[in-house]
Amino acid sequence: MKKIKGGYWLLRFVLGVMLVMIIGVTYGCKKREQEQSDYQIYYMDKEKASLLMSGYNTDTSDVRKLAEELLVQMKKAPDNVDMQKVMPENVKIQSIDMENYVLHIDYNAEYASMKKKEEYLCRAATVLTLTQIENINFVVISIDGQGLTDSQGNPVGALRAADFVDNSGATINSYKSVKYVLYFANEDGTKLVDKTYDGITSNNTSMEKYVVEQLIKGPSDFSVNRTLSSHVKLLSISTVDGVCYVNFDEAFLNESEEVSSEVAIYSVVNSLCDLGYINKVQISVNGDVELHYHENIPLNQPFMRNLDLLEKKN
């Protein structure tokens, strides 16, 4: 009888635990449903080293008014003590305009006084917040009517959410300032032109990946021409013993710009070798190296830097 009685109380105990778990899961699901928000407002953390999000709900549907509303929220101090707003108090919005899925924001001159890293986080937070709005695909930032430029004076241009996330879709949270060189094409596509840029990238992103992605993105000024089509996708990239293995999709072979084959290949090779720790570059397409680029350049051997294609400066 004792065994039966003990088993009975054990059974009651197990059933009780299961009931508590079911109630907890149900409550948790309801709580998560309640926590779902229409939009996420991006803020900085206390160390000004990463971006954090806070949910925001609204009934506003007009695109322009909604953009203004979200920007107002970004200017307010967040309730969460671990967050802080990305815009200093003296930075003011002078005008907002919408045109063909592009939102133009003009700030006052104080925007330019922000520290470089803080400005980048402000830029990223603005774009990530506003491009959540349907029909806003790009954001263009200007200061007193002049387009935003980097430290080299190159136009930043239209920005999209993808400029601030990695391949997994994760927002840039820790970052570093970088200086790098990209090799683009000259006016007639027969020579390479080297351009030095300043940028900020995630600590989780390798410099080789960042450099190739910037090549695919293309130049931000009109003095040089792109060498890779914007349709090209970087499938993988890694460096082992000084050899960088770059794997593109088939668009690398099928899509082309009005540049010579050598200029296209060595824009990639020279840009990567300029990082200093890469000696050779092995290019593949969907993992295959037994191919020819535009039928005249075999890909089955690694490439070394070629400065003979560099246009001579006056």
Coordinates of C-alpha atoms in Angstrom, one line a residue:
M1 CA 0.0 0.0 0.0
K2 CA 2.8 2.4 0.8
K3 CA 4.2 1.9 -2.6
I4 CA 0.9 2.6 -4.2
K5 CA 0.4 5.7 -2.0
G6 CA 3.9 7.0 -2.8
G7 CA 3.3 6.4 -6.5
Y8 CA 0.1 8.3 -6.2
W9 CA 1.7 11.4 -4.7
L10 CA 4.6 11.2 -7.2
L11 CA 2.1 11.1 -10.0
R12 CA 0.3 14.2 -8.5
F13 CA 3.7 16.0 -8.2
V14 CA 4.7 15.3 -11.8
L15 CA 1.3 16.4 -13.1
G16 CA 1.5 19.6 -11.1
V17 CA 5.0 20.4 -12.5
M18 CA 3.6 19.8 -16.0
L19 CA 0.7 22.1 -15.4
V20 CA 3.0 24.8 -14.1
M21 CA 5.2 24.4 -17.2
I22 CA 2.2 24.6 -19.6
I23 CA 0.9 27.7 -17.8
G24 CA 4.4 29.3 -18.0
V25 CA 4.7 28.5 -21.7
T26 CA 1.3 29.9 -22.4
Y27 CA 2.0 33.1 -20.4
G28 CA 5.3 33.4 -22.2
C29 CA 3.8 33.2 -25.6
K30 CA 1.1 35.7 -24.7
K31 CA 3.8 38.0 -23.3
R32 CA 5.8 37.8 -26.5
E33 CA 2.7 38.5 -28.5
Q34 CA 2.1 41.6 -26.4
E35 CA 5.7 42.7 -26.9
Q36 CA 5.5 42.6 -30.7
S37 CA 5.9 46.2 -32.0
D38 CA 5.1 47.9 -35.3
Y39 CA 8.7 49.3 -35.6
Q40 CA 12.0 49.2 -33.8
I41 CA 13.7 52.5 -32.8
Y42 CA 17.5 52.2 -32.8
Y43 CA 19.6 53.7 -30.0
M44 CA 23.2 53.5 -28.8
D45 CA 24.3 51.6 -25.8
K46 CA 25.9 53.4 -22.8
E47 CA 29.4 52.9 -24.2
K48 CA 28.5 54.3 -27.6
A49 CA 29.9 51.0 -29.1
S50 CA 26.8 49.3 -30.5
L51 CA 23.1 49.7 -31.5
L52 CA 20.2 48.6 -29.4
M53 CA 16.5 48.5 -30.3
S54 CA 13.3 49.5 -28.6
G55 CA 9.8 48.6 -29.8
Y56 CA 7.4 51.4 -30.9
N57 CA 3.7 51.2 -31.9
T58 CA 1.8 53.8 -34.0
D59 CA -1.3 54.2 -36.1
T60 CA 0.3 56.6 -38.5
S61 CA 0.3 55.3 -42.1
D62 CA 1.4 58.2 -44.2
V63 CA 5.0 57.6 -45.2
R64 CA 6.3 61.1 -44.7
K65 CA 4.5 61.7 -41.4
L66 CA 5.6 58.3 -40.1
A67 CA 9.2 59.1 -41.0
E68 CA 9.0 62.3 -39.1
E69 CA 7.4 60.6 -36.1
L70 CA 10.1 57.9 -35.9
L71 CA 12.8 60.6 -36.1
V72 CA 11.1 62.5 -33.3
Q73 CA 11.2 59.2 -31.2
M74 CA 14.9 58.9 -32.0
K75 CA 15.5 62.3 -30.6
K76 CA 13.8 61.4 -27.3
A77 CA 15.7 59.8 -24.4
P78 CA 14.8 56.1 -24.3
D79 CA 13.1 54.6 -21.2
N80 CA 15.7 51.9 -21.0
V81 CA 18.7 53.0 -18.9
D82 CA 21.0 50.9 -21.0
M83 CA 20.2 52.9 -24.0
Q84 CA 20.9 56.5 -25.1
K85 CA 19.7 58.5 -28.2
V86 CA 22.0 58.6 -31.2
M87 CA 21.5 62.3 -32.0
P88 CA 23.0 65.1 -29.9
E89 CA 20.6 67.8 -28.7
N90 CA 22.1 70.4 -31.0
V91 CA 21.6 68.3 -34.2
K92 CA 18.4 69.4 -35.8
I93 CA 16.4 68.2 -38.9
Q94 CA 16.0 71.0 -41.3
S95 CA 13.9 69.3 -44.0
I96 CA 12.6 65.9 -45.1
D97 CA 11.6 65.0 -48.7
M98 CA 10.4 61.8 -50.3
E99 CA 11.2 60.9 -53.9
N100 CA 10.9 57.5 -55.6
Y101 CA 11.4 55.3 -52.5
V102 CA 14.2 57.6 -51.3
L103 CA 13.9 59.6 -48.2
H104 CA 16.1 62.8 -48.1
I105 CA 17.0 64.2 -44.7
D106 CA 18.8 67.5 -44.4
Y107 CA 20.5 68.2 -41.0
N108 CA 21.9 71.5 -39.7
A109 CA 25.7 72.1 -39.6
E110 CA 26.0 70.7 -36.1
Y111 CA 25.6 67.2 -37.5
A112 CA 29.2 67.5 -38.9
S113 CA 30.6 68.2 -35.4
M114 CA 29.8 64.6 -34.2
K115 CA 32.7 62.3 -33.6
K116 CA 33.3 59.9 -36.5
K117 CA 32.2 56.7 -34.7
E118 CA 29.2 58.4 -33.2
E119 CA 28.1 59.9 -36.5
Y120 CA 28.4 56.4 -38.1
L121 CA 26.1 54.9 -35.4
C122 CA 23.7 57.8 -35.9
R123 CA 23.8 57.2 -39.6
A124 CA 23.2 53.5 -39.2
A125 CA 20.4 54.0 -36.6
T126 CA 18.6 56.5 -38.9
V127 CA 18.7 54.2 -41.9
L128 CA 17.8 51.0 -40.0
T129 CA 14.9 52.8 -38.3
L130 CA 13.4 54.5 -41.4
T131 CA 13.8 51.7 -43.9
Q132 CA 11.4 49.6 -41.9
I133 CA 8.7 51.9 -43.3
E134 CA 7.1 50.5 -46.4
N135 CA 8.1 52.4 -49.6
I136 CA 11.3 53.8 -48.0
N137 CA 14.2 51.7 -49.5
F138 CA 17.0 54.3 -49.3
V139 CA 18.0 57.3 -47.1
V140 CA 20.1 60.2 -48.3
I141 CA 21.6 62.4 -45.7
S142 CA 22.8 66.0 -46.3
I143 CA 24.1 68.8 -44.1
D144 CA 22.9 72.3 -44.9
G145 CA 22.0 71.1 -48.4
Q146 CA 25.4 69.5 -49.1
G147 CA 25.5 65.7 -49.5
L148 CA 27.2 63.7 -46.7
T149 CA 30.8 62.8 -47.5
D150 CA 33.4 60.5 -45.9
S151 CA 36.7 61.7 -44.5
Q152 CA 38.3 61.6 -48.0
G153 CA 35.6 63.9 -49.4
N154 CA 33.8 61.1 -51.3
P155 CA 30.0 61.3 -51.4
V156 CA 28.3 58.7 -49.2
G157 CA 25.2 58.6 -51.4
A158 CA 22.0 56.7 -50.9
L159 CA 22.1 54.3 -47.9
R160 CA 20.1 51.1 -47.4
A161 CA 19.6 48.8 -44.4
A162 CA 21.9 46.2 -46.0
D163 CA 24.8 48.6 -45.7
F164 CA 24.7 48.1 -41.9
V165 CA 24.0 44.4 -41.5
D166 CA 26.1 41.3 -42.1
N167 CA 25.1 38.3 -44.2
S168 CA 23.2 36.7 -41.3
G169 CA 21.0 39.7 -41.1
A170 CA 22.5 40.8 -37.7
T171 CA 22.9 44.5 -37.1
I172 CA 26.4 45.8 -36.7
N173 CA 27.0 45.9 -32.9
S174 CA 30.7 46.2 -32.4
Y175 CA 32.7 48.1 -35.0
K176 CA 36.1 49.4 -35.9
S177 CA 37.4 52.3 -38.0
V178 CA 39.3 51.1 -41.1
K179 CA 41.4 52.7 -43.9
Y180 CA 41.5 50.7 -47.1
V181 CA 42.4 51.0 -50.8
L182 CA 40.1 50.0 -53.7
Y183 CA 41.1 49.6 -57.3
F184 CA 38.4 50.8 -59.7
A185 CA 38.5 51.4 -63.5
N186 CA 39.5 54.6 -65.3
E187 CA 37.2 56.3 -67.7
D188 CA 37.7 54.0 -70.6
G189 CA 38.0 50.8 -68.5
T190 CA 41.6 50.0 -69.6
K191 CA 43.5 50.9 -66.5
L192 CA 43.1 50.7 -62.7
V193 CA 42.8 53.7 -60.4
D194 CA 43.5 53.3 -56.7
K195 CA 41.3 55.1 -54.2
T196 CA 41.8 55.3 -50.5
Y197 CA 38.7 55.3 -48.2
D198 CA 37.9 55.5 -44.6
G199 CA 35.1 53.3 -43.3
I200 CA 33.7 51.5 -40.3
T201 CA 32.9 47.8 -40.2
S202 CA 31.7 45.2 -37.8
N203 CA 34.4 43.4 -35.8
N204 CA 32.8 40.2 -36.9
T205 CA 33.5 41.0 -40.6
S206 CA 36.9 40.2 -42.0
M207 CA 38.6 43.0 -44.0
E208 CA 38.8 40.9 -47.1
K209 CA 35.0 40.4 -47.0
Y210 CA 34.5 44.1 -46.4
V211 CA 36.8 45.1 -49.3
V212 CA 35.1 42.8 -51.8
E213 CA 31.7 44.0 -50.7
Q214 CA 32.8 47.6 -51.3
L215 CA 34.0 46.7 -54.8
I216 CA 30.6 45.2 -55.6
K217 CA 28.9 48.2 -54.1
G218 CA 30.9 50.3 -56.5
P219 CA 32.6 53.8 -56.3
S220 CA 30.8 56.6 -54.5
D221 CA 32.2 59.3 -56.9
F222 CA 32.2 59.7 -60.7
S223 CA 35.9 60.0 -61.2
V224 CA 36.2 56.2 -61.5
N225 CA 34.1 53.4 -62.8
R226 CA 32.9 50.2 -61.2
T227 CA 34.7 46.9 -62.2
L228 CA 32.1 44.4 -60.9
S229 CA 28.4 44.3 -61.5
S230 CA 26.2 45.1 -58.6
H231 CA 24.4 41.8 -59.3
V232 CA 27.5 39.8 -58.3
K233 CA 27.2 38.0 -55.0
L234 CA 30.1 37.0 -52.7
L235 CA 29.4 33.5 -51.6
S236 CA 32.4 33.0 -49.3
I237 CA 35.8 34.4 -48.6
S238 CA 38.7 33.2 -46.4
T239 CA 42.5 33.6 -46.1
V240 CA 44.9 30.8 -45.4
D241 CA 48.7 31.2 -45.4
G242 CA 48.6 34.4 -47.3
V243 CA 46.2 33.1 -50.0
C244 CA 42.7 34.6 -50.1
Y245 CA 40.0 32.3 -51.5
V246 CA 37.2 34.3 -53.1
N247 CA 34.1 32.5 -54.2
F248 CA 31.5 34.4 -56.3
D249 CA 28.2 33.3 -57.8
E250 CA 27.7 32.8 -61.5
A251 CA 26.9 36.5 -62.0
F252 CA 30.7 37.1 -61.8
L253 CA 31.0 35.4 -65.2
N254 CA 27.7 36.4 -66.7
E255 CA 27.4 40.0 -65.6
S256 CA 30.1 42.5 -66.7
E257 CA 30.9 46.2 -66.9
E258 CA 32.5 48.0 -69.7
V259 CA 36.1 47.3 -68.5
S260 CA 38.7 44.9 -69.8
S261 CA 38.9 41.4 -68.3
E262 CA 42.3 42.2 -66.7
V263 CA 41.0 45.3 -65.1
A264 CA 38.0 43.4 -63.5
I265 CA 40.2 40.6 -62.2
Y266 CA 43.0 42.7 -60.8
S267 CA 40.6 45.2 -59.2
V268 CA 39.8 42.3 -56.9
V269 CA 43.3 41.0 -56.6
N270 CA 45.0 44.3 -56.0
S271 CA 42.4 45.6 -53.6
L272 CA 42.9 42.4 -51.5
C273 CA 46.7 42.3 -51.7
D274 CA 46.8 45.9 -50.6
L275 CA 45.6 44.7 -47.1
G276 CA 49.1 43.6 -46.5
Y277 CA 48.6 40.1 -45.2
I278 CA 47.4 38.7 -48.6
N279 CA 49.9 37.6 -51.2
K280 CA 47.8 35.7 -53.7
V281 CA 44.1 35.6 -54.6
Q282 CA 42.3 32.4 -55.8
I283 CA 39.0 33.2 -57.5
S284 CA 36.3 30.6 -58.0
V285 CA 32.7 30.6 -59.2
N286 CA 30.3 28.5 -57.2
G287 CA 33.4 26.7 -55.9
D288 CA 34.7 25.8 -59.3
V289 CA 38.2 27.1 -60.4
E290 CA 38.3 25.1 -63.7
L291 CA 36.8 28.0 -65.5
H292 CA 37.8 31.0 -67.7
Y293 CA 36.8 34.6 -66.9
H294 CA 35.3 36.0 -70.2
E295 CA 36.9 33.0 -72.0
N296 CA 40.4 34.5 -71.9
I297 CA 41.6 34.4 -68.2
P298 CA 41.9 31.0 -66.5
L299 CA 40.9 30.9 -62.9
N300 CA 42.7 27.7 -62.0
Q301 CA 45.8 29.4 -60.5
P302 CA 46.0 32.1 -57.8
F303 CA 46.7 35.7 -58.9
M304 CA 49.4 38.0 -57.6
R305 CA 49.3 41.8 -57.4
N306 CA 49.7 43.5 -60.8
L307 CA 50.6 47.2 -60.6
D308 CA 51.3 47.4 -64.3
L309 CA 47.6 48.1 -64.9
L310 CA 47.7 51.1 -62.6
E311 CA 47.0 54.3 -64.5
K312 CA 49.9 56.7 -64.2
K313 CA 49.2 59.9 -62.3
N314 CA 50.0 63.3 -63.8

